[in-house]
Every structure is written in structure tokens, then in C-alpha cells.
Amino acid sequence: MSKERVRQNVVLAEPVLRRNEDLAAALRARYDAGGTTTLNFLSSPGSGKTTLISDTLRRLQGKLRCAVIVGDLATDNDARRMQGNGAPVYQIQTGDICHLDARMVDDALGEIGSDPVDLLIIENVGNLVCPAAYSLGEHERVALLSVTEGEDKPAKYPTLFKTAGIVLVTKIDMAEAAGFDDAAALDTIRSVAPQARILSVSARTGEGMDDWIDLLIELAQRRVCEDVD
Amino acid sequence: MSKERVRQNVVLAEPVLRRNEDLAAALRARYDAGGTTTLNFLSSPGSGKTTLISDTLRRLQGKLRCAVIVGDLATDNDARRMQGNGAPVYQIQTGDICHLDARMVDDALGEIGSDPVDLLIIENVGNLVCPAAYSLGEHERVALLSVTEGEDKPAKYPTLFKTAGIVLVTKIDMAEAAGFDDAAALDTIRSVAPQARILSVSARTGEGMDDWIDLLIELAQRRVCEDVD
């Protein structure tokens, strides 16, 4: 049953995905030419992307020049929540579309302006499935898994986690209240996404945030060095 | 920007959606002929669908004859978690497909068998966007919002909540730990989904579960009465 449906959907989606890949490659070249490290944040709705990014921007002030593009079906709630941290924030409203694509990001870059950016953070639509199929030309995907979602999510949504360079376990201040099994979650992440660096953080208490900020600075500096080489 | 993309995606999806509507209408006729009330459960990944349904099945034993169809991209974790509660459970693995559709449910019904069913529970793929576009012929949609997801989710994912007959606020035992603003959440739900009945539940502590079970029995009995009329 599902095989037939998979084929049908792939046929429909192929031209769209191919066009997206072409534009994503052009975006990647543009990021590299500007010395910009670009991260694509993906997760379920409500796993803490916006809170984490707000706190990240605050901590990176004076260290990296950041910009944010955030996608939601409706509202500009997230952009408003992230403002005031020294970085331009551009909200994309996708209507009924379940993911960001390279065209939307290309248009948003035109709105953000031409000031140099060391770190471009793209907060995708909250969705563990569809955004995984659309490259935005990013250097790394950051997949979030909050402790309230259950330890088996990476196994149930493998496509996304398999493509993540970084997995962040979020809201760890709530681990006890959620009955979160840390060891089981790490086992699942490692089995599905052996390529990923794994960090555990709480934007609310600050736990793990220093390591996360160090990693971002390292990623941004490595890109600058690669460009110099 | 987004308008152009919306048009493009709608053109692609239209034949698929039209075929789905036709098959969903046939499913609805089949449910009605069998006296089966069918509910389609939709939410983010990790909002507590499987735990809630497991506890619901346990509480409905001897009161309603239930069956469950559950969709995930991968694994049969959810079906295994729901077994042993006196109801047949059929797991659909969708591969990379981000939603259940009427064809998948039609096929699953053939696997479940022909014993009479008063209440068919369909647990959709965890996704607040795409499943909303695909009718499964259900009588009601049940949208879950867990207290850990944030109060503004119905405003950010309006399409799904606008089509829900019932909204369940779940995991209310964790409301304090999550800093959940109950009044703000209810305001948002009521403004986006004024048509919906709203219940707050915790499958873990049992709070609100009696009202939820009463509602399910009422829905199932109303269908039997409508058939008799």
C-alpha cells in the first residue's frame, strides 16, 4: 500500500524538488561568498526553537553578527519574540505550505539587506517531516528534540534526523517532570543519526548553553578559515 | 512570494486531493452503514496522542467496541504501546509521506476485519500541517495541544484547528512545570476554533478523563440514534 503512494507522491514532487535543489546550490554559493555560516533549525511545533534562538542571539551579541529568517504558516509571533537581540529578524508566512523552500529564503535575503552576516539562522516551519526534503543551502541542519516529546521520535521521523549535523535535546529543565529517559533518547539519536553532534540544553536555566554558543562560534570561525585557505 | 508558491502547490496537489475526497466520502458511507463513529486525531509529534488513546481504550472496555488505526513514518512503536486494551490496532507505516490519506485507511480497514466497531480511532502522523488537508471520512477531528507546546500554536497552525470538532489540551499535569498560561491558551483556541468543544486532560493523573470518556460515549450513541431515526 504505502509503496504505491510513495511512488505517486515522488513523481508529483520531483520537478519541485529539482528546482529547489538548483536554487539551494545558488544560495549556498552566496552564503560562502559572504562568509556566512547558515544553519537550518528543524523540529516539531513547540520543541523550543524560538526560545532557544532568542537566547542564542542574546548570548552572541558582540561575538558574531547574526540574522534570522523564521517561517510559520501564520502570525509574526516568532519574529516579534526574537527581536531586540541585536539581529535582524525576517518572518516568512507560508500560508498553507508546510515547509520553507529555497525560493522563500532567497526572497527573504533580499529583505534582510546587505550588512555582513557571520551566522544566518533559519527557523523552519514546525514539522518533523516535510522540511527535511527541501534544502535551503544550509551548512548544517540542527534538529531539536524536546524532553516532553518522547524518546523515540528520532526513530519515528528518521528522514529528518538522518540529515542533521547537530541534534539538540531541549527543555532539559523539564526532564524530570516529563519522565524523560535520557539514556534511551541518546541511544535512539545515536542509532538513527550517528553523524550528529548531540548537545543537551535548557534556554530557561542556561544549562548547556555555553557549549552550544562555543559550537556556533567554532562553526562560524571554521568557515572563515576555510575561505581564507 | 508565498502566494505564488501557494498557487503552484495547489495545482500540483489538486488531483490528489480530489481523489482523496471521493474515497473519503465512500469511507464515511461505510462508517455510517456499520454504525461506527470515526475520530481523526491530529497533533504535533509528542503531544500525547498514543498515551491518551491507550488510556481511552482501557477505560472504554466493556462500554464501546473500539478499533485503532495509527500512522507513523516508521516503526510500529505506537501500535505496540496501544495493544492489550481489548481493541484491534493496525499500524500504517507511511514511509516519507507526512499524512494519512483515505486510501491508506481503506486498506487498513481490510486488515482490521469485519467485527462490529462502535468507535474507530485514527491516530494520524504527528504533524500540525499536512494531515489537515486529507479527509479520512471522519465524523470529528480531535486536535491535541499539549501544555508544553506553547499557548499560541492554534494561531500559528490555524488550518488544522479550524477544522477540529474537539480540542484536547493534554498533559495538564505538567502545566506548572511548563509555565503554561491556561487562560491565554483557551482564548487562542476559542478565537481560532470557535466551533470546537474544549477539554483539558491528563492521561497520567486521570484528570479530565471521565468527561472525555463521557463525550466519546455520547458521540457514539448519538450516531446509533441518528441511524435509528
XYZ file of C-alpha atoms in Angstrom:
458
model
C 0.000 0.000 0.000
C 2.425 2.629 1.144
C 4.924 1.830 -1.620
C 2.439 2.751 -4.328
C 1.626 6.007 -2.584
C 5.289 6.811 -2.147
C 5.895 6.414 -5.872
C 2.923 8.573 -6.754
C 3.981 11.380 -4.447
C 7.594 11.295 -5.550
C 6.551 11.650 -9.186
C 4.444 14.678 -8.322
C 7.112 16.286 -6.186
C 10.178 15.676 -8.361
C 10.171 18.805 -10.562
C 9.550 20.960 -7.489
C 12.385 19.317 -5.576
C 14.784 19.550 -8.518
C 14.136 23.267 -8.928
C 14.626 23.671 -5.195
C 17.979 21.863 -5.285
C 19.236 24.181 -8.032
C 18.251 27.302 -6.133
C 19.637 25.885 -2.866
C 23.020 25.406 -4.552
C 22.977 29.062 -5.626
C 22.097 30.092 -2.069
C 24.967 28.029 -0.708
C 27.384 29.791 -3.067
C 26.005 33.124 -1.890
C 26.463 32.202 1.802
C 30.030 31.084 1.122
C 30.899 34.205 -0.865
C 29.675 36.338 2.054
C 31.455 34.307 4.745
C 28.089 33.396 6.246
C 27.533 30.138 8.116
C 23.904 29.086 7.693
C 22.003 26.758 9.987
C 18.526 25.323 9.292
C 16.623 24.595 12.538
C 14.034 21.827 12.287
C 11.719 20.294 14.853
C 8.152 19.621 15.933
C 5.989 22.599 16.752
C 6.632 23.572 20.348
C 10.031 21.992 20.863
C 11.558 25.324 21.815
C 13.183 26.664 18.635
C 12.152 30.290 19.128
C 13.117 30.483 22.797
C 16.461 28.835 22.085
C 17.226 31.135 19.151
C 16.257 34.257 21.137
C 18.628 33.310 23.925
C 21.319 32.355 21.397
C 21.116 35.781 19.728
C 21.386 37.484 23.105
C 24.477 35.483 24.040
C 26.141 36.020 20.646
C 25.865 39.827 20.737
C 29.320 41.303 20.167
C 30.701 37.886 19.186
C 29.022 37.077 15.857
C 26.901 39.185 13.509
C 23.663 37.208 13.277
C 20.482 37.336 11.206
C 17.334 35.223 11.442
C 14.735 34.061 8.936
C 11.737 32.386 10.554
C 8.904 30.506 8.863
C 5.379 29.938 10.116
C 2.087 29.242 8.398
C 0.545 32.292 10.066
C 1.317 35.101 12.571
C 4.550 37.002 13.134
C 4.645 35.933 16.793
C 8.052 34.297 16.469
C 9.745 37.247 14.767
C 8.418 39.566 17.459
C 9.696 37.247 20.193
C 13.190 37.232 18.701
C 13.534 40.955 18.123
C 15.614 43.201 20.375
C 18.639 40.906 20.454
C 20.803 42.861 18.046
C 19.995 40.827 14.936
C 17.591 41.485 12.052
C 14.693 39.016 12.020
C 12.556 38.377 8.950
C 9.260 36.452 9.206
C 8.030 34.349 6.285
C 4.339 33.466 6.403
C 3.896 30.357 4.263
C 0.089 30.225 4.187
C -0.765 26.527 3.994
C 2.709 25.415 2.947
C 4.268 23.013 5.410
C 7.956 23.889 4.924
C 10.353 26.618 3.837
C 11.925 26.289 0.413
C 14.941 27.896 -1.227
C 12.816 30.424 -3.154
C 11.277 31.772 0.060
C 14.721 32.113 1.665
C 16.090 33.800 -1.459
C 13.281 36.369 -1.298
C 13.774 36.892 2.446
C 17.511 37.535 1.981
C 16.590 40.445 -0.262
C 14.542 41.923 2.581
C 17.201 41.473 5.259
C 19.655 43.767 3.483
C 23.317 43.620 2.647
C 25.087 44.058 6.003
C 27.661 41.287 6.554
C 26.333 38.280 8.468
C 28.527 35.697 10.184
C 25.693 33.399 11.232
C 22.341 33.079 9.458
C 19.796 31.157 11.495
C 16.770 29.817 9.620
C 13.928 28.624 11.833
C 11.839 26.317 9.665
C 8.107 25.629 9.999
C 7.492 23.331 12.973
C 7.161 19.966 11.226
C 9.246 16.805 11.572
C 8.512 15.559 8.056
C 8.264 17.860 5.039
C 11.013 20.440 5.714
C 13.562 17.605 5.553
C 13.005 17.281 1.791
C 13.831 20.915 0.990
C 17.436 22.115 1.141
C 17.853 25.791 1.926
C 21.545 25.634 1.008
C 22.395 25.410 4.710
C 25.789 24.266 6.020
C 24.242 22.293 8.866
C 20.819 21.139 9.927
C 20.036 21.469 13.607
C 17.296 19.079 14.761
C 15.657 19.784 18.109
C 14.064 17.129 20.304
C 12.415 18.386 23.480
C 12.279 16.145 26.537
C 8.480 16.367 26.511
C 8.135 14.709 23.084
C 9.215 11.172 23.958
C 12.494 9.375 23.458
C 11.507 7.519 20.275
C 10.839 10.486 17.976
C 14.112 10.155 16.002
C 13.168 6.547 15.160
C 9.664 7.601 14.110
C 10.861 10.553 11.972
C 14.174 9.186 10.696
C 14.446 11.199 7.469
C 14.924 14.460 9.277
C 17.272 13.196 11.972
C 19.448 11.304 9.452
C 20.252 14.627 7.752
C 21.039 16.587 10.935
C 24.600 17.615 11.703
C 23.585 18.674 15.206
C 20.843 17.312 17.463
C 19.835 19.478 20.408
C 17.909 17.895 23.261
C 15.926 20.883 24.565
C 13.960 21.840 27.688
C 16.146 19.594 29.867
C 14.974 21.552 32.923
C 11.678 19.689 32.436
C 13.218 16.222 32.074
C 12.134 15.012 35.498
C 8.570 16.337 35.188
C 8.311 14.657 31.777
C 9.763 11.350 32.980
C 12.371 11.668 30.218
C 14.741 8.706 29.841
C 17.985 10.418 28.852
C 19.936 7.234 28.097
C 17.156 5.805 25.904
C 16.884 9.061 23.962
C 20.643 9.246 23.373
C 20.674 5.614 22.202
C 17.879 6.358 19.722
C 19.538 9.528 18.428
C 22.896 7.772 18.032
C 21.359 4.814 16.191
C 19.366 6.991 13.757
C 21.828 9.879 13.424
C 25.351 8.568 14.132
C 26.763 11.534 12.192
C 25.287 14.155 14.526
C 26.845 16.045 17.398
C 24.472 15.870 20.345
C 24.074 18.623 22.934
C 21.548 18.954 25.759
C 20.343 22.433 26.631
C 17.843 24.469 28.573
C 17.346 28.039 27.398
C 15.312 28.622 30.577
C 18.029 27.691 33.108
C 21.047 28.218 30.837
C 22.266 24.634 31.304
C 24.362 23.549 28.313
C 24.129 26.958 26.624
C 27.849 27.752 26.965
C 28.785 24.629 24.986
C 26.158 25.455 22.365
C 27.467 29.014 21.943
C 31.053 27.727 21.729
C 29.988 25.324 18.976
C 28.338 28.118 16.974
C 31.424 30.312 17.225
C 33.599 27.366 16.192
C 31.373 26.662 13.162
C 31.414 30.315 12.079
C 35.199 30.656 12.534
C 35.894 27.418 10.682
C 34.036 28.809 7.669
C 36.076 31.987 7.735
C 39.303 29.924 7.892
C 38.130 27.680 5.045
C 37.500 30.778 2.969
C 40.988 32.099 3.772
C 42.520 28.743 2.789
C 6.315 35.460 -2.602
C 4.251 32.957 -0.717
C 1.166 33.476 -2.904
C 2.971 32.236 -5.988
C 4.169 29.162 -4.114
C 0.703 28.510 -2.788
C -0.711 28.500 -6.298
C 1.981 26.183 -7.567
C 1.493 23.704 -4.751
C -2.282 23.752 -5.029
C -2.102 22.976 -8.736
C 0.128 20.006 -8.028
C -1.968 18.719 -5.176
C -5.450 19.184 -6.630
C -5.938 15.856 -8.429
C -4.580 14.023 -5.387
C -6.913 15.888 -3.040
C -9.924 15.377 -5.303
C -9.348 11.627 -5.464
C -8.933 11.642 -1.690
C -12.239 13.471 -1.181
C -14.075 10.894 -3.306
C -12.631 7.980 -1.391
C -13.231 9.725 1.951
C -16.914 10.092 1.067
C -17.073 6.357 0.385
C -15.379 5.654 3.724
C -17.879 7.896 5.510
C -20.760 5.925 3.978
C -19.090 2.725 5.126
C -18.671 4.004 8.709
C -22.319 5.105 8.791
C -23.602 1.806 7.403
C -21.695 -0.040 10.128
C -22.811 2.276 12.945
C -19.188 3.296 13.517
C -18.246 6.711 14.874
C -14.844 7.666 13.483
C -12.466 10.204 15.026
C -9.283 11.505 13.381
C -6.664 12.527 15.984
C -4.248 15.243 14.843
C -1.402 16.992 16.631
C 2.304 17.731 16.760
C 4.634 14.820 17.344
C 4.889 14.212 21.070
C 1.687 15.890 22.198
C 0.458 12.700 23.829
C -1.844 11.051 21.260
C -0.697 7.494 21.861
C -0.755 7.681 25.658
C -4.195 9.289 25.602
C -5.606 6.704 23.188
C -4.154 3.790 25.183
C -5.808 5.035 28.350
C -9.027 5.764 26.451
C -9.189 2.192 25.133
C -8.634 0.830 28.626
C -11.436 2.961 30.062
C -13.865 2.103 27.243
C -13.513 -1.675 27.639
C -17.000 -3.157 28.054
C -18.614 0.173 27.088
C -17.786 0.619 23.401
C -16.263 -1.727 20.835
C -13.194 0.150 19.638
C -10.589 -0.227 16.902
C -7.497 1.850 16.166
C -5.590 2.720 13.004
C -2.303 4.509 13.705
C 0.039 6.179 11.207
C 3.752 6.837 11.512
C 6.531 7.317 9.001
C 8.450 4.430 10.545
C 8.334 1.905 13.427
C 5.356 0.092 14.952
C 6.113 1.552 18.404
C 2.708 3.190 18.733
C 0.693 0.103 17.783
C 2.658 -1.946 20.301
C 2.041 0.643 23.016
C -1.717 0.559 22.406
C -2.154 -3.210 22.294
C -3.591 -5.190 25.183
C -6.544 -2.871 25.758
C -9.193 -5.053 24.139
C -9.170 -3.345 20.737
C -7.537 -4.318 17.441
C -4.746 -1.894 16.471
C -3.403 -1.589 12.932
C -0.174 0.310 12.214
C 0.310 2.086 8.888
C 3.910 2.954 8.018
C 3.808 5.816 5.541
C 7.478 5.904 4.549
C 8.208 9.544 3.793
C 4.564 10.581 3.485
C 3.614 13.238 6.004
C -0.067 12.363 6.496
C -2.617 9.571 6.302
C -4.953 9.572 3.329
C -8.247 7.836 2.639
C -6.614 5.103 0.523
C -4.346 4.077 3.403
C -7.303 3.938 5.793
C -9.360 1.955 3.268
C -6.568 -0.613 3.021
C -6.156 -0.741 6.803
C -9.877 -1.387 7.310
C -9.486 -4.524 5.206
C -6.795 -5.729 7.616
C -8.740 -4.993 10.793
C -11.512 -7.432 9.899
C -15.289 -7.326 9.936
C -16.213 -7.399 13.639
C -18.612 -4.549 14.502
C -16.894 -1.379 15.724
C -18.672 1.409 17.649
C -15.686 3.761 17.767
C -12.866 3.857 15.221
C -9.921 5.950 16.389
C -7.452 7.057 13.734
C -4.176 8.428 15.076
C -2.688 10.471 12.254
C 1.014 11.142 11.621
C 2.290 13.729 14.114
C 2.160 16.895 12.001
C 0.173 20.100 12.507
C 0.044 20.981 8.803
C -0.415 18.380 6.080
C -2.900 15.909 7.651
C -5.436 18.752 7.814
C -5.777 18.688 4.006
C -6.734 15.000 3.804
C -10.182 13.875 4.928
C -10.358 10.293 6.154
C -14.161 10.398 6.124
C -14.129 11.000 9.881
C -17.126 12.328 11.835
C -14.961 14.551 14.016
C -11.405 15.757 14.111
C -9.768 15.789 17.507
C -6.854 18.251 17.722
C -4.453 17.865 20.641
C -2.425 20.711 22.119
C -0.064 19.766 24.918
C 0.772 22.301 27.611
C 4.458 22.043 26.709
C 3.954 23.329 23.146
C 3.070 26.942 23.879
C -0.259 28.722 24.011
C -0.074 30.243 20.515
C 0.071 27.051 18.437
C -3.595 27.215 17.277
C -2.917 30.718 15.870
C 0.246 29.528 14.125
C -1.384 26.400 12.652
C -4.924 27.659 12.067
C -5.933 25.332 9.220
C -5.916 22.276 11.412
C -7.573 23.827 14.447
C -10.302 25.474 12.339
C -11.452 22.010 11.226
C -11.426 20.397 14.681
C -14.704 19.477 16.369
C -12.868 18.784 19.617
C -9.681 20.321 21.009
C -7.967 18.453 23.833
C -5.445 20.305 25.967
C -3.182 17.436 27.058
C -0.512 16.782 29.714
C -2.148 19.257 32.096
C -0.257 17.619 34.973
C 2.803 19.374 33.525
C 1.171 22.810 33.191
C 3.028 24.341 36.131
C 6.424 22.959 35.117
C 5.868 24.271 31.588
C 4.693 27.694 32.770
C 1.508 27.138 30.751
C -0.915 30.076 30.654
C -4.283 28.299 30.657
C -6.395 31.425 30.059
C -4.241 32.592 27.138
C -4.390 29.146 25.530
C -8.181 28.940 25.863
C -8.538 32.436 24.384
C -6.408 31.415 21.396
C -8.283 28.151 20.865
C -11.665 29.906 21.090
C -10.649 32.640 18.657
C -9.247 30.200 16.048
C -11.691 27.332 16.595
C -14.953 28.739 17.999
C -16.759 25.616 16.750
C -14.742 23.224 18.903
C -15.553 21.650 22.250
C -12.535 22.093 24.502
C -11.499 19.617 27.182
C -8.373 19.541 29.342
C -6.944 16.147 30.256
C -4.029 14.290 31.755
C -3.786 10.615 30.867
C -1.060 10.342 33.508
C -3.094 11.553 36.509
C -6.567 10.825 35.076
C -7.690 14.452 35.452
C -10.448 15.264 32.967
C -10.582 11.707 31.612
C -14.106 10.994 32.914
C -15.519 13.916 30.917
C -13.594 12.794 27.843
C -14.916 9.227 28.101
C -18.472 10.515 28.617
C -18.120 12.622 25.466
C -16.955 9.624 23.410
C -19.872 7.510 24.611
C -22.268 10.365 23.836
C -20.835 10.740 20.316
C -21.090 7.002 19.639
C -24.646 6.767 20.985
C -25.795 9.803 19.046
C -24.667 8.096 15.847
C -26.623 4.941 16.698
C -29.728 7.094 17.407
C -29.285 9.022 14.143
C -29.139 5.705 12.309
C -32.323 4.530 14.048
C -34.054 7.829 13.144
